[in-house]
């Protein structure tokens, strides 16, 4: 193998611009020129997106290992209107423990400069200011680490590498009792158990919802069983009470279900391995041997613990009697499709509430309220798709939410929805089919529990529980409808060349041991948009035919490629799955493009058509 510098396509990196300014730099703005000599990894993310949160977790090890040569910069590129609000970005950076500078780009200016099409996207810039790689989706950090190691050696030899402290300045910690709490549970004692997500703890509060009875968990991010002081969680969320009085905890970033015994204070692990589920892994089996993916909420329904598996857009269930876990609904494709459980599509389900007749769920990325029937079929009460949201009351087929995270069954058969990005508590009444607003001026409500005549809301971004009287008559609000700020891609009607670009990372090759190692799945909303080219195949390029009668829609593209270390001497090479789902809003226009390139990994050599 030659040791000369590898030949790479080099494109001068566009400047970093964002109206919201810089976070985690002690107030100092940065230009790319200030970072010359460092390897810069841009992480285009938005805080609603579970895949973006997965990438934040993947990057932690790379950041620690290459602290004095690599600067990671988060470029916050909003999908929802609420995410364009500066304070919401400040909150998210603390909530998810982001320990690198973040550029707040509410108008997607830098996103457009870099021609980004998906959340998350990672871009690597070399010490001389050239873009050398772009990756969409998750699972790429091993490839980026390899590239970083090469760049370090190459630029050390050229004298263009500069080592030293990065620009990160941590914010001052705030002394609140709770910090971005996620979910809550009413305990039989009358008090409340709250997942104190950002502090990696559970907190038991007295009946007043304020006084701390005890904390469970060390407070440091970790995955350890044990007593209340020794046990460790990682951003815990959902809580559900079991019939024996113990509590199931959705330990989100550990990809696990934990059990907390309020009597002994002991924490044990029920399900999950600590590893994130990836395509091809087992979808059922002994609970402690199956990988999970960002379980966000849990509910006891029909003799099992149902799990809102936000990380893979599915529902799973844990059976305590059999000690097994498995998929109950969803295909892993992201979107809004009703029908039998095995055919339904979800989009980051994040809240569950069980009644004997229905399991209600908040499907956050489609801003939808949905339910599952005892026969396993999935139905939608409110919501239409990934890019429609707002705050509108009235008939359910017209009503709009904005990224709801919580749902609560009310005594009269209706449900309360924590309409998180609208800072509101909403109500859907199945008897009338109407949506109303119960309360506004909450701050990112993420869950609510009943307490007698009151409803107690987890006001996550105000770090507290807030008690509201359940009103007889709902308050009315002015209607607002939003579309995503993201511009639609202009494409021509008729034939469209879809080209998913994947180059195996250096030192790797496509994994062909079990047949084709790539997969492409294409569909559209509305379905009439695609006259030809729908469905699954193994080729990453495909000719689609778009219906000239449909002016606007969304193309759903899911791509997967598996690559292995290319080392003939190793009989068991390490293999990696690269995967991304794109929802591409398109606008059909005669002078639009005939080619749609989507970068899974590598650089688009053909340029723009």
PDB file of C-alpha atoms in Angstrom, residues 3 15 55 69 71 91 121 216 231 240 272 283 289 367 429 433 471 508 513 527 547 564 593 599:
ATOM      1  CA  UNK A   3       1.885   6.047   1.634  1.00  0.00           C
ATOM      2  CA  UNK A  15     -18.717  30.048   4.895  1.00  0.00           C
ATOM      3  CA  UNK A  55     -25.565  10.949  15.573  1.00  0.00           C
ATOM      4  CA  UNK A  69      -7.299  17.972  16.045  1.00  0.00           C
ATOM      5  CA  UNK A  71     -13.660  20.464  15.824  1.00  0.00           C
ATOM      6  CA  UNK A  91     -32.614  24.552  25.354  1.00  0.00           C
ATOM      7  CA  UNK A 121     -25.895  15.134   7.310  1.00  0.00           C
ATOM      8  CA  UNK A 216     -32.741   7.496  41.791  1.00  0.00           C
ATOM      9  CA  UNK A 231     -27.638   2.806  39.267  1.00  0.00           C
ATOM     10  CA  UNK A 240     -45.231   2.819  33.217  1.00  0.00           C
ATOM     11  CA  UNK A 272     -32.088  -4.351  25.505  1.00  0.00           C
ATOM     12  CA  UNK A 283     -36.765  -8.109  15.743  1.00  0.00           C
ATOM     13  CA  UNK A 289     -30.503 -10.334  23.914  1.00  0.00           C
ATOM     14  CA  UNK A 367     -47.639  15.861  14.107  1.00  0.00           C
ATOM     15  CA  UNK A 429     -62.905  13.917  21.560  1.00  0.00           C
ATOM     16  CA  UNK A 433     -64.406  14.239  16.189  1.00  0.00           C
ATOM     17  CA  UNK A 471     -61.717  22.873  32.180  1.00  0.00           C
ATOM     18  CA  UNK A 508     -13.698  -0.968   2.868  1.00  0.00           C
ATOM     19  CA  UNK A 513     -21.152 -12.350   1.050  1.00  0.00           C
ATOM     20  CA  UNK A 527     -49.193   7.744  -4.037  1.00  0.00           C
ATOM     21  CA  UNK A 547     -47.265  12.202 -12.762  1.00  0.00           C
ATOM     22  CA  UNK A 564     -16.788  -4.464   5.271  1.00  0.00           C
ATOM     23  CA  UNK A 593     -34.356  18.908 -12.858  1.00  0.00           C
ATOM     24  CA  UNK A 599     -25.675  11.398  -1.047  1.00  0.00           C
TER      25      UNK A 599
END
